[in-house]
Amino acid sequence: MLHTLTALAGRVVDTVYPPRCLACTAATDAARGLCPACWADTHFIAGTACRKCGVPLVGDAGAEDVCESCARHPPAWDRGAAALLYAGAGRRMVLALKHGDRLDMVRPLAAWMARAGRTLLAEADVVAPVPLHWRRLVTRRYNQSAELARRLGRDAGRPVVPDLLARRRATSPQSGGRDGRAANQAGAFAIAPRHAGLVAGKRVLLVDDVLTSGATLSACADTLRAAGAAGVDALALARVAFEDSLGL
Ligand SMILES: [Zn+2]
Ligand SMILES: [Zn+2]
């Protein structure tokens, strides 16, 4: 009886709420997918990418597979990857996850990240998100990076510690310039005291929704290294890149 009712309820829900595109309101026939227009407007990062920040490399990347920006200002983490570019439908999905109370998006987005960061995930001893300050957590209700990290770890069978890192103080994302951002982030993070023993000798995979300048991830990586981490990698859902440098 209960089974019948549950099955019936499932059918009713499917009828009332047909699967929606992750990036717009169009109905799609594929559950947890994109409509054809948004699919065409999503720039998945495939092929050669910077092994530090995940930005697609065009033209002669050289033997190092590191983009110009990472060569000039090496980030504090070892290896990094991102699933898609922060542009078009990719940008809309990031914003919907961040501000739109769309926890239903976590599973499919994490699946794209897992593909982009296969090696990083497989070699991670601990998966941890970039933390939100608690004041932002109150207004947003959830930390989108923590939700992505949880899903990634669960699907890959890697341990996740959602509160490994804590913000010491709120940072202003508006402070200008690379140096300003770096100074703003220095000392902004700490290992949560109850997890102090979890980091030494471990390879930590940091998870964030968007990778922009990398200042936040670098500050987190510095904090983990100071606590004895053997290695720190970074996996983002979306990478911000200048469109004119990518020929989009
Ligand atoms: Zn769509
Ligand atoms: Zn790079």
Coordinates of C-alpha atoms and ligand atoms in Angstrom, one line a residue:
M1 CA 0.0 0.0 0.0
L2 CA 2.7 2.4 1.0
H3 CA 4.7 1.4 -2.0
T4 CA 1.8 2.1 -4.3
L5 CA 1.2 5.5 -2.8
T6 CA 4.9 6.4 -3.1
A7 CA 5.0 5.3 -6.7
L8 CA 1.9 7.3 -7.4
A9 CA 3.3 10.3 -5.6
G10 CA 6.4 10.1 -7.8
R11 CA 4.3 10.0 -10.9
V12 CA 2.3 13.0 -9.8
V13 CA 5.4 15.0 -9.0
D14 CA 6.8 14.2 -12.4
T15 CA 3.6 15.4 -14.1
V16 CA 3.3 18.6 -12.0
Y17 CA 7.0 19.4 -12.2
P18 CA 8.5 18.2 -15.4
P19 CA 12.3 18.2 -15.5
R20 CA 13.6 21.8 -15.9
C21 CA 16.8 22.9 -17.6
L22 CA 19.6 23.7 -15.0
A23 CA 20.2 27.1 -16.6
C24 CA 16.8 28.4 -17.6
T25 CA 13.1 27.6 -17.1
A26 CA 12.6 25.5 -20.2
A27 CA 11.3 22.0 -19.8
T28 CA 13.8 19.3 -20.9
D29 CA 13.2 15.6 -21.5
A30 CA 16.5 14.7 -19.7
A31 CA 16.3 14.8 -15.9
R32 CA 19.0 17.0 -14.4
G33 CA 20.2 18.2 -17.8
L34 CA 20.3 21.3 -20.0
C35 CA 17.9 22.4 -22.7
P36 CA 19.5 22.4 -26.2
A37 CA 19.9 26.3 -26.2
C38 CA 21.7 26.3 -22.8
W39 CA 23.8 23.3 -23.7
A40 CA 25.1 25.2 -26.7
D41 CA 25.7 28.2 -24.4
T42 CA 27.7 26.2 -21.8
H43 CA 31.5 26.2 -22.4
F44 CA 32.8 23.0 -20.9
I45 CA 36.5 22.9 -20.4
A46 CA 37.8 20.0 -22.4
G47 CA 41.2 19.4 -24.0
T48 CA 44.4 21.2 -22.9
A49 CA 43.9 23.3 -19.8
C50 CA 46.3 25.0 -17.4
R51 CA 47.2 22.4 -14.8
K52 CA 47.2 25.1 -12.1
C53 CA 44.0 27.0 -12.7
G54 CA 42.1 25.0 -15.3
V55 CA 41.8 27.8 -17.9
P56 CA 41.7 26.4 -21.4
L57 CA 45.0 26.8 -23.2
V58 CA 44.8 27.9 -26.8
G59 CA 47.7 28.0 -29.3
D60 CA 51.2 27.0 -28.2
A61 CA 50.9 26.2 -24.5
G62 CA 54.5 25.1 -24.2
A63 CA 55.7 22.0 -22.5
E64 CA 54.6 23.1 -19.0
D65 CA 50.8 23.3 -19.5
V66 CA 50.7 26.4 -17.3
C67 CA 48.9 29.6 -18.4
E68 CA 50.7 32.9 -18.6
S69 CA 48.9 34.2 -15.5
C70 CA 49.9 31.2 -13.4
A71 CA 53.5 31.3 -14.7
R72 CA 53.7 35.0 -13.7
H73 CA 51.9 34.7 -10.3
P74 CA 52.0 31.0 -9.3
P75 CA 49.0 30.1 -7.1
A76 CA 49.7 28.5 -3.7
W77 CA 48.0 25.2 -4.6
D78 CA 49.6 22.4 -6.7
R79 CA 47.1 21.4 -9.3
G80 CA 43.8 22.7 -10.3
A81 CA 40.8 22.0 -12.7
A82 CA 37.4 23.5 -13.5
A83 CA 34.4 22.0 -15.2
L84 CA 33.3 25.0 -17.3
L85 CA 33.8 28.6 -18.0
Y86 CA 32.1 31.3 -16.0
A87 CA 30.2 32.6 -19.1
G88 CA 26.8 32.2 -20.7
A89 CA 24.8 29.4 -19.2
G90 CA 27.7 28.4 -16.9
R91 CA 27.4 31.8 -15.3
R92 CA 23.7 31.5 -14.9
M93 CA 24.1 28.1 -13.2
V94 CA 26.7 29.4 -10.7
L95 CA 24.4 32.3 -9.8
A96 CA 21.3 30.1 -9.4
L97 CA 23.2 27.7 -7.1
K98 CA 24.7 30.6 -5.1
H99 CA 21.6 32.7 -4.7
G100 CA 18.6 30.7 -5.9
D101 CA 18.2 28.0 -3.3
R102 CA 18.8 25.4 -5.9
L103 CA 20.2 22.4 -4.0
D104 CA 18.7 20.2 -6.7
M105 CA 21.5 21.4 -9.0
V106 CA 24.3 20.1 -6.8
R107 CA 24.3 16.5 -8.1
P108 CA 24.6 17.2 -11.8
L109 CA 27.1 20.0 -11.3
A110 CA 29.2 17.9 -9.1
A111 CA 29.2 15.1 -11.7
W112 CA 30.7 17.6 -14.3
M113 CA 33.3 18.6 -11.7
A114 CA 34.2 15.0 -10.9
R115 CA 34.9 14.5 -14.6
A116 CA 37.1 17.5 -14.8
G117 CA 38.9 16.7 -11.6
R118 CA 39.1 12.9 -11.8
T119 CA 42.8 12.6 -10.9
L120 CA 42.6 15.2 -8.2
L121 CA 39.7 13.4 -6.5
A122 CA 41.2 10.0 -6.8
E123 CA 44.4 11.2 -5.1
A124 CA 42.7 13.3 -2.4
D125 CA 42.9 12.1 1.2
V126 CA 40.5 14.8 2.3
V127 CA 38.0 17.0 0.4
A128 CA 37.1 20.4 1.9
P129 CA 35.3 23.4 0.6
V130 CA 36.3 27.1 0.7
P131 CA 34.2 28.3 3.7
L132 CA 31.7 31.1 3.7
H133 CA 31.8 33.6 6.6
W134 CA 29.0 32.6 9.0
R135 CA 27.3 36.0 8.4
R136 CA 26.9 35.1 4.7
L137 CA 25.9 31.6 5.6
V138 CA 23.0 33.0 7.5
T139 CA 21.8 35.1 4.6
R140 CA 22.3 32.4 2.0
R141 CA 21.3 29.4 4.1
Y142 CA 23.9 27.1 2.6
N143 CA 27.5 27.2 1.4
Q144 CA 27.3 26.1 -2.2
S145 CA 30.9 25.0 -2.2
A146 CA 30.3 22.8 0.8
E147 CA 27.4 21.2 -0.9
L148 CA 29.5 20.5 -4.0
A149 CA 32.3 19.1 -1.9
R150 CA 29.9 16.8 0.0
R151 CA 28.5 15.4 -3.2
L152 CA 31.9 15.0 -4.9
G153 CA 33.3 13.2 -1.9
R154 CA 30.3 10.9 -1.6
D155 CA 30.3 10.0 -5.2
A156 CA 34.1 9.4 -5.3
G157 CA 34.3 7.7 -2.0
R158 CA 36.6 10.3 -0.5
P159 CA 36.3 11.7 3.0
V160 CA 34.8 15.2 3.1
V161 CA 35.3 17.6 6.0
P162 CA 32.9 20.5 5.3
D163 CA 34.2 22.6 8.2
L164 CA 37.9 21.9 7.9
L165 CA 38.6 25.5 7.2
A166 CA 37.0 28.5 9.0
R167 CA 36.9 32.2 8.1
R168 CA 38.5 34.3 10.7
R169 CA 36.8 37.5 9.4
A170 CA 34.6 38.5 6.5
T171 CA 36.6 39.6 3.5
S172 CA 35.5 42.1 1.0
P173 CA 35.3 40.7 -2.5
Q174 CA 35.3 44.2 -3.9
S175 CA 38.8 45.2 -2.8
G176 CA 40.7 46.1 -6.0
G177 CA 43.6 44.6 -7.8
R178 CA 45.5 41.4 -7.4
D179 CA 47.7 42.7 -4.5
G180 CA 44.8 44.2 -2.7
R181 CA 42.9 40.9 -2.9
A182 CA 45.9 39.0 -1.7
A183 CA 46.5 41.3 1.2
N184 CA 42.8 41.2 2.0
Q185 CA 42.9 37.4 2.1
A186 CA 46.1 36.9 4.1
G187 CA 45.3 35.4 7.5
A188 CA 41.6 35.2 6.6
F189 CA 41.4 31.4 7.2
A190 CA 42.2 28.9 10.0
I191 CA 42.0 25.2 10.5
A192 CA 39.0 24.5 12.7
P193 CA 40.6 23.4 16.1
R194 CA 38.7 20.1 16.2
H195 CA 40.2 19.1 12.9
A196 CA 43.8 20.2 13.7
G197 CA 45.1 16.7 13.4
L198 CA 43.5 15.9 10.1
V199 CA 45.8 17.9 7.8
A200 CA 49.4 16.9 8.5
G201 CA 50.8 14.6 5.8
K202 CA 47.5 14.6 3.9
R203 CA 46.7 15.7 0.3
V204 CA 43.7 18.1 0.5
L205 CA 41.4 18.8 -2.4
L206 CA 39.8 22.3 -2.0
V207 CA 36.5 22.8 -3.7
D208 CA 35.0 26.2 -4.7
D209 CA 32.2 27.2 -7.0
V210 CA 34.0 29.9 -8.9
L211 CA 37.7 30.4 -9.5
T212 CA 38.4 34.0 -10.2
S213 CA 41.8 35.5 -9.2
G214 CA 42.6 32.5 -7.1
A215 CA 43.4 34.7 -4.1
T216 CA 40.9 33.0 -1.8
L217 CA 42.0 29.5 -2.8
S218 CA 45.7 30.5 -2.4
A219 CA 45.0 31.8 1.1
C220 CA 43.3 28.5 2.0
A221 CA 46.2 26.5 0.5
D222 CA 48.7 28.5 2.5
T223 CA 46.8 27.8 5.7
L224 CA 46.7 24.1 4.9
R225 CA 50.4 24.0 4.1
A226 CA 51.2 25.8 7.3
A227 CA 49.3 23.0 9.1
G228 CA 51.5 20.4 7.4
A229 CA 49.4 19.3 4.4
A230 CA 51.5 17.2 2.0
G231 CA 49.7 18.7 -1.0
V232 CA 46.8 20.9 -1.9
D233 CA 44.8 20.8 -5.1
A234 CA 41.8 22.9 -6.2
L235 CA 38.7 21.9 -8.1
A236 CA 36.1 24.6 -9.2
L237 CA 32.8 24.4 -10.9
A238 CA 33.5 27.4 -13.1
R239 CA 36.6 29.3 -14.1
V240 CA 36.5 33.0 -14.9
A241 CA 38.5 33.9 -18.0
F242 CA 38.7 36.8 -20.3
E243 CA 36.6 35.9 -23.3
D244 CA 38.7 37.7 -25.8
S245 CA 41.7 35.5 -24.8
L246 CA 39.8 32.4 -25.5
G247 CA 38.3 33.3 -28.9
L248 CA 34.7 32.8 -27.8
Ligands
ZN1 ZN 17.9 26.1 -20.7
ZN2 ZN 46.6 29.0 -15.0

